[in-house]
XYZ file of C-alpha atoms in Angstrom:
557
model
C 116.993 78.039 111.795
C 120.137 76.146 112.881
C 121.425 73.195 115.114
C 124.747 72.604 116.373
C 125.487 70.254 113.665
C 123.454 71.505 110.615
C 121.535 74.023 108.896
C 117.856 73.432 108.227
C 116.609 74.987 105.205
C 113.322 76.566 104.826
C 111.245 74.879 102.345
C 109.809 76.897 99.457
C 106.221 76.240 100.562
C 106.349 78.502 103.444
C 108.597 81.107 102.434
C 106.576 84.246 102.439
C 103.858 82.586 104.828
C 102.759 83.958 108.241
C 104.275 82.948 111.268
C 101.515 80.795 112.035
C 101.510 79.163 108.697
C 105.065 78.386 109.265
C 104.327 77.097 113.001
C 101.538 74.904 111.419
C 103.973 73.403 108.830
C 106.838 72.790 111.371
C 104.349 71.024 113.952
C 103.447 68.951 111.166
C 106.777 67.927 109.795
C 110.086 69.220 111.932
C 109.232 66.752 114.783
C 110.320 63.827 112.086
C 113.468 65.208 110.927
C 115.491 64.365 113.917
C 115.315 64.935 117.921
C 117.888 67.945 117.652
C 114.490 69.831 116.424
C 112.344 68.954 119.458
C 112.813 72.158 120.940
C 112.417 74.352 118.056
C 109.135 72.304 117.151
C 107.775 72.885 120.793
C 108.308 76.661 120.424
C 106.705 76.901 116.995
C 103.995 74.881 118.294
C 103.456 76.965 121.060
C 103.438 80.102 118.564
C 100.654 78.360 116.687
C 98.552 77.721 119.748
C 98.780 81.296 120.768
C 98.503 83.054 117.425
C 95.862 80.794 115.430
C 93.021 82.457 117.442
C 94.176 85.771 116.028
C 95.135 84.573 112.523
C 92.145 86.026 110.752
C 92.440 89.080 112.579
C 96.003 89.861 111.819
C 95.111 89.467 108.036
C 92.539 91.382 106.012
C 91.228 88.693 103.380
C 89.395 90.094 100.281
C 87.076 89.869 98.283
C 84.525 90.218 100.693
C 81.776 91.215 98.611
C 79.654 89.284 95.885
C 77.795 90.432 92.962
C 74.569 89.188 94.884
C 75.072 92.285 97.389
C 76.229 94.558 94.809
C 73.738 97.988 94.168
C 74.266 101.002 92.014
C 72.949 104.463 92.436
C 72.959 106.647 89.417
C 71.961 110.039 88.500
C 72.739 112.233 85.478
C 71.626 112.226 81.850
C 72.970 110.169 78.760
C 76.143 112.655 78.409
C 77.320 112.631 81.792
C 76.181 109.871 84.243
C 77.420 109.750 87.887
C 76.992 106.455 89.800
C 78.167 105.214 93.282
C 78.440 101.438 94.456
C 76.358 100.074 97.217
C 76.084 97.129 99.446
C 72.211 95.906 99.512
C 71.011 94.340 102.756
C 70.264 90.690 103.324
C 66.661 91.392 103.893
C 63.998 93.136 101.828
C 63.150 92.625 98.189
C 66.694 92.080 97.278
C 66.489 88.853 98.526
C 63.207 87.545 97.301
C 63.928 88.878 93.747
C 67.229 87.511 93.679
C 68.935 91.209 93.692
C 66.561 92.136 90.654
C 65.184 95.346 91.695
C 64.888 99.101 90.439
C 63.572 102.250 91.796
C 63.754 105.622 90.180
C 62.911 108.559 92.675
C 64.113 111.456 94.302
C 66.586 111.369 97.086
C 65.719 113.111 100.435
C 67.912 113.612 103.402
C 66.166 112.210 106.671
C 65.234 114.723 109.754
C 67.033 113.741 111.934
C 69.450 112.512 109.743
C 70.425 109.612 111.880
C 66.808 108.817 112.523
C 66.867 109.563 115.852
C 68.029 113.160 116.986
C 67.261 114.135 120.349
C 64.590 111.483 120.876
C 65.026 109.127 124.261
C 64.870 105.550 124.112
C 61.417 103.918 124.903
C 61.942 102.548 128.778
C 58.552 100.776 128.278
C 59.498 97.177 130.147
C 56.689 95.618 128.330
C 58.175 96.453 125.143
C 61.134 93.988 123.323
C 64.663 95.493 122.686
C 63.698 95.770 119.098
C 60.497 97.989 119.716
C 62.390 100.078 122.447
C 65.027 101.055 119.914
C 62.542 102.109 117.414
C 62.255 106.079 117.632
C 59.226 106.339 115.385
C 58.719 108.151 112.004
C 60.991 110.915 110.500
C 59.817 114.405 111.279
C 60.114 114.787 107.102
C 57.908 111.884 106.571
C 55.575 113.890 104.275
C 58.710 114.823 102.144
C 60.073 111.227 102.474
C 56.761 109.587 101.046
C 57.546 107.667 97.749
C 61.165 108.672 97.698
C 64.566 107.614 98.625
C 65.607 108.427 102.282
C 69.281 109.052 102.921
C 70.062 108.235 106.687
C 73.165 107.760 108.466
C 73.985 104.962 111.009
C 75.585 107.492 113.650
C 72.852 106.752 116.244
C 74.066 103.130 116.064
C 70.481 101.691 114.937
C 70.410 98.321 113.608
C 69.911 97.989 109.864
C 66.494 96.671 110.345
C 65.398 99.199 112.965
C 66.439 102.116 110.295
C 64.398 100.209 107.462
C 61.565 100.195 109.813
C 62.006 104.113 110.189
C 62.086 104.220 106.488
C 59.271 102.055 105.783
C 56.963 103.686 108.104
C 57.903 107.136 106.807
C 56.707 105.944 103.532
C 60.055 105.765 101.798
C 60.606 103.840 98.352
C 63.990 102.807 99.430
C 66.803 103.343 102.078
C 70.326 104.517 101.842
C 72.362 104.188 104.736
C 75.491 106.041 105.075
C 78.372 104.301 106.958
C 79.766 107.125 109.041
C 82.832 105.479 110.291
C 85.618 108.004 109.760
C 88.184 105.283 109.378
C 86.239 103.162 106.966
C 87.527 104.852 103.956
C 85.017 103.364 100.959
C 84.170 99.970 103.208
C 80.705 99.354 103.160
C 78.831 95.893 104.177
C 75.461 94.328 103.935
C 73.007 95.216 106.658
C 71.789 92.083 108.161
C 69.085 91.485 111.242
C 70.859 91.101 114.518
C 68.425 88.813 116.177
C 65.252 86.518 115.396
C 63.048 89.129 116.341
C 64.429 91.532 113.706
C 64.754 88.778 111.114
C 61.196 87.771 111.500
C 59.889 91.478 111.353
C 61.969 92.090 108.203
C 60.699 88.970 106.476
C 57.149 90.515 106.886
C 57.390 93.850 106.812
C 60.432 95.361 104.991
C 59.575 95.327 101.158
C 61.737 98.305 99.989
C 65.470 97.996 98.810
C 67.820 98.827 101.472
C 71.522 99.587 100.791
C 74.585 101.002 102.247
C 77.180 103.501 100.754
C 80.336 104.617 102.111
C 80.881 108.185 103.957
C 82.796 109.284 100.894
C 79.803 108.250 98.679
C 77.513 109.996 100.913
C 79.459 113.185 100.677
C 79.628 112.814 96.667
C 75.839 112.186 96.274
C 74.757 114.980 98.917
C 77.002 117.826 97.027
C 76.496 116.597 93.532
C 74.316 119.538 92.529
C 76.019 121.958 94.793
C 77.566 125.479 93.535
C 80.339 127.568 95.125
C 77.455 130.010 95.679
C 75.184 127.743 97.728
C 74.897 128.496 101.214
C 76.556 125.202 103.274
C 73.348 125.187 105.409
C 71.324 124.438 102.444
C 73.747 121.698 100.992
C 73.623 120.225 104.524
C 69.396 120.164 104.153
C 69.944 118.498 100.873
C 69.995 121.320 98.108
C 73.014 119.558 96.480
C 71.331 116.255 96.110
C 70.350 115.174 92.367
C 66.769 115.891 91.555
C 66.440 112.021 90.613
C 68.296 108.947 91.182
C 68.127 105.516 89.781
C 68.904 102.667 92.151
C 69.031 99.249 90.857
C 70.907 95.818 91.654
C 74.516 95.385 90.377
C 74.222 92.198 88.687
C 77.176 91.266 86.349
C 78.016 95.450 86.242
C 81.493 96.296 87.617
C 81.518 97.437 91.145
C 83.974 98.410 93.750
C 85.186 97.233 96.943
C 87.903 99.073 99.088
C 90.799 96.884 100.561
C 93.033 100.052 101.496
C 92.469 103.684 100.934
C 95.858 104.860 101.463
C 99.544 103.787 101.727
C 99.181 102.125 99.417
C 95.686 102.642 97.683
C 94.356 99.449 96.844
C 90.723 98.549 95.455
C 89.251 95.621 94.074
C 86.574 96.028 90.772
C 84.314 92.808 90.540
C 83.240 91.997 87.089
C 85.880 93.985 85.490
C 85.959 91.260 82.848
C 83.422 88.881 81.489
C 83.933 84.895 81.833
C 84.257 85.008 78.040
C 86.517 87.778 77.883
C 88.875 86.010 80.517
C 88.618 82.642 78.346
C 89.395 84.711 75.260
C 92.696 86.328 76.774
C 93.792 83.144 77.940
C 93.268 81.877 74.025
C 95.088 84.422 72.749
C 98.277 83.930 74.831
C 98.471 80.216 74.360
C 101.408 79.270 72.471
C 103.154 82.115 72.760
C 104.653 81.993 76.440
C 108.181 82.491 77.326
C 109.640 81.350 80.772
C 110.412 84.598 82.796
C 114.020 84.769 83.575
C 115.021 87.499 86.000
C 118.062 86.290 87.174
C 120.653 87.326 84.470
C 120.670 91.133 85.168
C 119.098 92.242 82.168
C 115.599 93.692 82.084
C 112.907 93.846 79.466
C 111.852 97.469 79.876
C 109.429 97.237 76.780
C 107.336 94.542 78.399
C 107.687 95.415 82.104
C 109.964 92.565 83.165
C 112.605 94.076 85.416
C 115.656 92.233 86.468
C 116.185 90.914 90.047
C 117.908 93.204 92.214
C 120.134 90.146 93.133
C 121.835 88.534 90.226
C 121.037 84.946 90.127
C 118.306 85.142 92.405
C 114.842 84.813 90.782
C 111.800 87.000 92.045
C 109.583 85.504 89.616
C 109.767 81.599 90.047
C 108.384 79.197 87.188
C 106.328 81.661 85.669
C 105.418 81.672 81.749
C 104.635 85.071 80.283
C 103.706 87.011 77.088
C 102.917 90.623 76.070
C 99.970 90.888 73.910
C 100.992 93.854 71.778
C 97.342 95.190 70.307
C 97.778 98.625 71.040
C 95.845 101.132 68.611
C 95.173 98.204 66.303
C 93.279 95.898 68.557
C 90.136 94.293 67.694
C 86.827 95.094 69.412
C 87.329 92.757 72.254
C 90.470 94.545 73.542
C 88.986 97.964 72.551
C 85.771 97.193 74.548
C 88.065 95.890 77.721
C 90.157 99.222 77.497
C 87.058 101.542 77.023
C 85.436 99.906 80.132
C 88.856 99.959 82.277
C 89.244 103.743 81.331
C 85.524 104.512 82.224
C 85.742 102.544 85.525
C 89.200 103.423 86.891
C 89.351 107.009 85.436
C 92.771 106.321 83.977
C 93.004 107.677 80.064
C 93.331 104.575 77.693
C 96.378 106.256 76.221
C 98.227 105.456 79.207
C 97.747 101.792 79.260
C 100.255 99.161 78.353
C 99.123 96.220 76.541
C 97.995 93.176 78.350
C 100.755 90.934 80.039
C 99.327 87.372 80.452
C 101.173 85.479 83.228
C 100.593 81.497 83.554
C 101.418 79.823 86.868
C 101.804 76.186 87.568
C 101.984 74.170 90.651
C 105.003 75.895 92.633
C 104.950 79.061 90.711
C 105.096 82.258 92.856
C 105.957 85.778 92.631
C 108.301 86.846 95.227
C 107.695 90.632 96.999
C 108.594 92.997 94.327
C 107.434 96.456 93.284
C 106.168 97.483 89.889
C 108.982 99.730 88.761
C 110.331 100.500 85.187
C 113.174 102.945 85.266
C 112.379 103.409 81.420
C 108.830 104.328 81.699
C 107.279 105.323 84.930
C 104.356 103.493 86.438
C 101.518 105.106 87.922
C 98.975 101.987 88.668
C 99.013 98.517 88.031
C 95.711 96.651 87.175
C 95.907 93.023 88.082
C 92.953 90.763 86.551
C 92.513 87.216 87.723
C 91.422 85.058 84.637
C 90.177 82.099 86.567
C 89.091 81.102 89.771
C 91.335 79.300 92.300
C 90.249 77.116 95.183
C 90.950 78.748 98.576
C 93.031 76.002 99.582
C 95.442 76.083 96.637
C 97.062 79.281 97.123
C 98.024 81.822 94.497
C 96.950 84.985 96.512
C 97.989 88.345 95.703
C 99.351 89.874 98.981
C 100.492 93.320 100.335
C 102.482 92.304 103.342
C 103.706 95.562 104.504
C 100.995 98.420 104.310
C 101.348 101.469 105.576
C 98.155 101.590 107.984
C 99.631 99.072 110.267
C 96.547 97.226 110.104
C 98.152 93.934 108.897
C 98.835 92.384 105.633
C 96.013 92.308 102.846
C 95.307 88.879 101.211
C 93.362 89.033 98.057
C 92.180 85.572 96.480
C 91.999 84.910 92.826
C 88.330 85.433 91.500
C 87.574 84.933 87.836
C 87.181 88.752 86.034
C 88.240 90.370 89.539
C 90.590 93.466 88.854
C 93.051 94.617 91.767
C 94.158 98.140 91.027
C 97.171 99.403 93.458
C 98.692 102.897 92.753
C 102.584 102.595 92.978
C 102.876 106.782 93.574
C 101.284 108.916 95.913
C 98.890 111.947 94.850
C 102.259 114.023 94.063
C 103.498 111.147 91.574
C 106.515 109.954 94.312
C 107.141 106.540 94.611
C 105.113 104.460 97.221
C 107.422 102.187 99.299
C 104.444 100.189 100.805
C 103.278 99.014 97.235
C 105.448 95.748 98.121
C 103.700 92.930 96.872
C 103.882 89.205 96.135
C 101.594 86.070 94.497
C 101.928 83.342 97.052
C 102.931 79.711 95.576
C 100.158 77.685 93.554
C 99.636 74.900 95.106
C 97.811 71.178 93.861
C 98.664 68.699 91.454
C 100.352 69.083 88.046
C 97.061 70.266 86.559
C 96.737 73.440 88.812
C 97.248 76.527 86.847
C 96.338 80.137 87.320
C 96.147 82.944 84.795
C 96.801 86.491 85.540
C 96.584 89.692 83.157
C 98.056 92.786 84.165
C 97.816 96.523 82.487
C 100.399 98.878 83.795
C 99.218 102.664 83.858
C 101.869 104.752 82.874
C 102.427 108.301 83.957
C 102.696 109.617 80.418
C 100.406 108.691 77.440
C 102.305 106.196 75.251
C 103.813 107.453 72.064
C 102.429 106.086 68.566
C 105.554 103.923 67.984
C 104.233 101.981 71.049
C 100.697 102.196 70.164
C 100.815 101.579 66.578
C 104.089 100.415 65.240
C 105.333 97.845 67.705
C 101.720 96.070 67.485
C 102.046 96.219 63.565
C 105.465 94.469 63.803
C 103.961 91.950 66.379
C 100.961 91.168 64.077
C 102.513 88.528 61.902
C 103.679 86.904 65.293
C 100.237 86.488 66.934
C 100.756 89.656 68.865
C 104.321 88.702 70.422
C 106.825 91.167 69.568
C 110.155 89.733 68.138
C 113.016 89.426 70.815
C 115.425 91.581 68.388
C 113.530 95.005 69.362
C 113.564 94.179 73.020
C 117.450 93.632 72.728
C 117.710 96.722 70.447
C 116.182 98.988 73.416
C 118.235 97.365 75.650
C 121.481 98.190 73.633
C 120.625 101.495 73.288
C 119.821 102.211 76.791
C 123.153 100.365 77.935
C 124.877 103.006 75.735
C 123.245 106.232 75.900
C 120.982 106.011 79.096
C 117.515 105.328 80.149
C 116.121 108.591 78.630
C 118.436 109.063 75.498
C 118.374 105.440 74.751
C 114.475 104.962 74.815
C 114.541 108.362 72.884
C 116.452 106.988 70.185
C 114.534 103.408 70.338
C 111.526 105.592 69.564
C 113.230 107.562 66.445
C 114.230 104.094 64.980
C 110.903 102.477 65.278
C 109.342 105.508 63.911
C 111.362 105.400 61.105
C 110.407 101.648 60.151
C 107.297 102.789 58.230
C 109.683 105.318 55.952
C 112.183 102.284 55.660
C 109.334 99.962 54.365
C 107.934 102.431 51.961
C 111.448 103.032 50.405
C 111.863 99.299 50.331
C 108.659 98.765 48.477
C 109.634 101.586 46.024
C 113.069 100.046 45.586
C 111.371 96.719 44.742
C 108.767 98.088 42.502
C 111.409 100.223 40.526
C 113.688 97.174 40.373
C 110.718 95.460 39.136
C 109.892 98.118 36.291
C 113.596 98.509 35.188
C 113.555 94.711 34.492
C 110.578 94.712 32.717
C 111.975 97.586 30.500
C 115.204 95.948 29.647
C 112.922 92.981 28.485
C 110.939 95.052 26.414
C 114.249 96.825 24.825
C 115.554 93.166 23.956
C 112.724 92.648 21.495
C 113.633 94.429 18.526
C 110.688 95.413 15.925
C 111.041 93.513 12.500
C 111.944 95.417 9.225
C 110.124 95.232 5.882
C 112.612 93.086 4.221
C 112.889 90.424 7.153
C 109.130 90.083 6.851
C 108.998 89.861 3.150
C 111.589 87.238 3.318
C 109.535 85.212 6.029
C 106.606 85.451 3.798
C 108.684 83.817 0.725
C 109.732 81.195 2.725
C 106.366 80.150 3.814
C 105.003 80.224 0.072
C 107.880 77.920 -0.995
C 106.918 75.526 2.039
C 103.434 75.362 0.902
C 104.424 74.566 -2.852
C 106.728 71.935 -1.833
């Protein structure tokens, strides 16, 4: 922004913000600067007026789900268990029982699958709209009796109407499949659309009602399908599991889809427990270093890459430490890694160690990519370790998604993990993964803790998983700076690939060097002992006799 006399700099608080946010800021402040800004202020205030009504629609804000509405549909045996995430309705036993419900039964496809089929809407004017919409029991009500019925929302029926169909057909539970082709894994809690539906649901619906995504619906309906099965039989339910278990999600991890492609971003609620978050914060305490990415020197080992523009910081006032635990980690880290591997599907051998970041008031991380030229990063897992009030900022933002539907904003919630893929299905770098963390606001006591794990394209060698954590062990899990400098020196001299190979070889030789050093010390100690023994010559018989005579003469005296 310029005037004929001076340049008005853009304050840090509005950098990277939406035009609406900027307009609000300027409406409140620029008119106080000088009369020369009055035209600018008027234009920006007009922008705010025109855009504020659509601001919420232009941004996709997450998380949108909570643990209270989470459900799990599970099948299989102890060796192989498959599970889907669902969103429970706001009516039914899940509300009266505090989301504490469990049903084990057989899944059955509704007939007709959308609950309506070719039935016509009842035109009886004496009926309410709710009763007019009700098409009656399912054709296969006898088969549905006592089981979980699977129905799609393709007919446009309300959630309560579909629950009424399932209930009056004798179902023990209802699974509604969201058939929106563009929704990806998006699901939501079905709720009454008016007072009449709310009253009916309160009095009559006593079965669990959950929604699953179209992809999840395809998974469960083909779970047992084989290549030699007739597709028509699969469409009639031949590929369904024999038994399923439907229960409240509670504190179990569950998914929430943010973007299904370009980039792929999804949330995992309850990834870490509150106690695990607190313990990671405790482990990192006292080990932080202020991130400096302005000097052109990257820390490839710990995924702190130098800013593209020397002297211009990307990470602003961020404290960081990598907790080197690897293959010698204790139970806490091992349990977390195992859970993350099970939930995400990424092998634990591809994980980096935890990188813990501390943000204070004013800290931010400007738009950047998670790229490591020395060790390709396939995906990033960002976990918030504490809650941040909505009015204190600190959100994780994907400003330029490839779907053109507007930026995605993810608010910090304790234990919530955000997974984004840095590559496409062919492992090519995805330019739409650009992301940032907005400034943390509030007083001097405001603080945000974020833990990150990077998923590498290749499994990590034993030098990284065993040797470096052993070296870091005496220092509280913090790797001495000399090793980072060593790798950088080798990379600078021999290039990224060769330099890293030489670094791995040097680190792998450390155990042999230690053994040689210990052997040398032991050998030196033995030799010294032998020399001392040689210095003590045994006494001759004449010497012993002389000593005895001297002793006797002393006694006589």
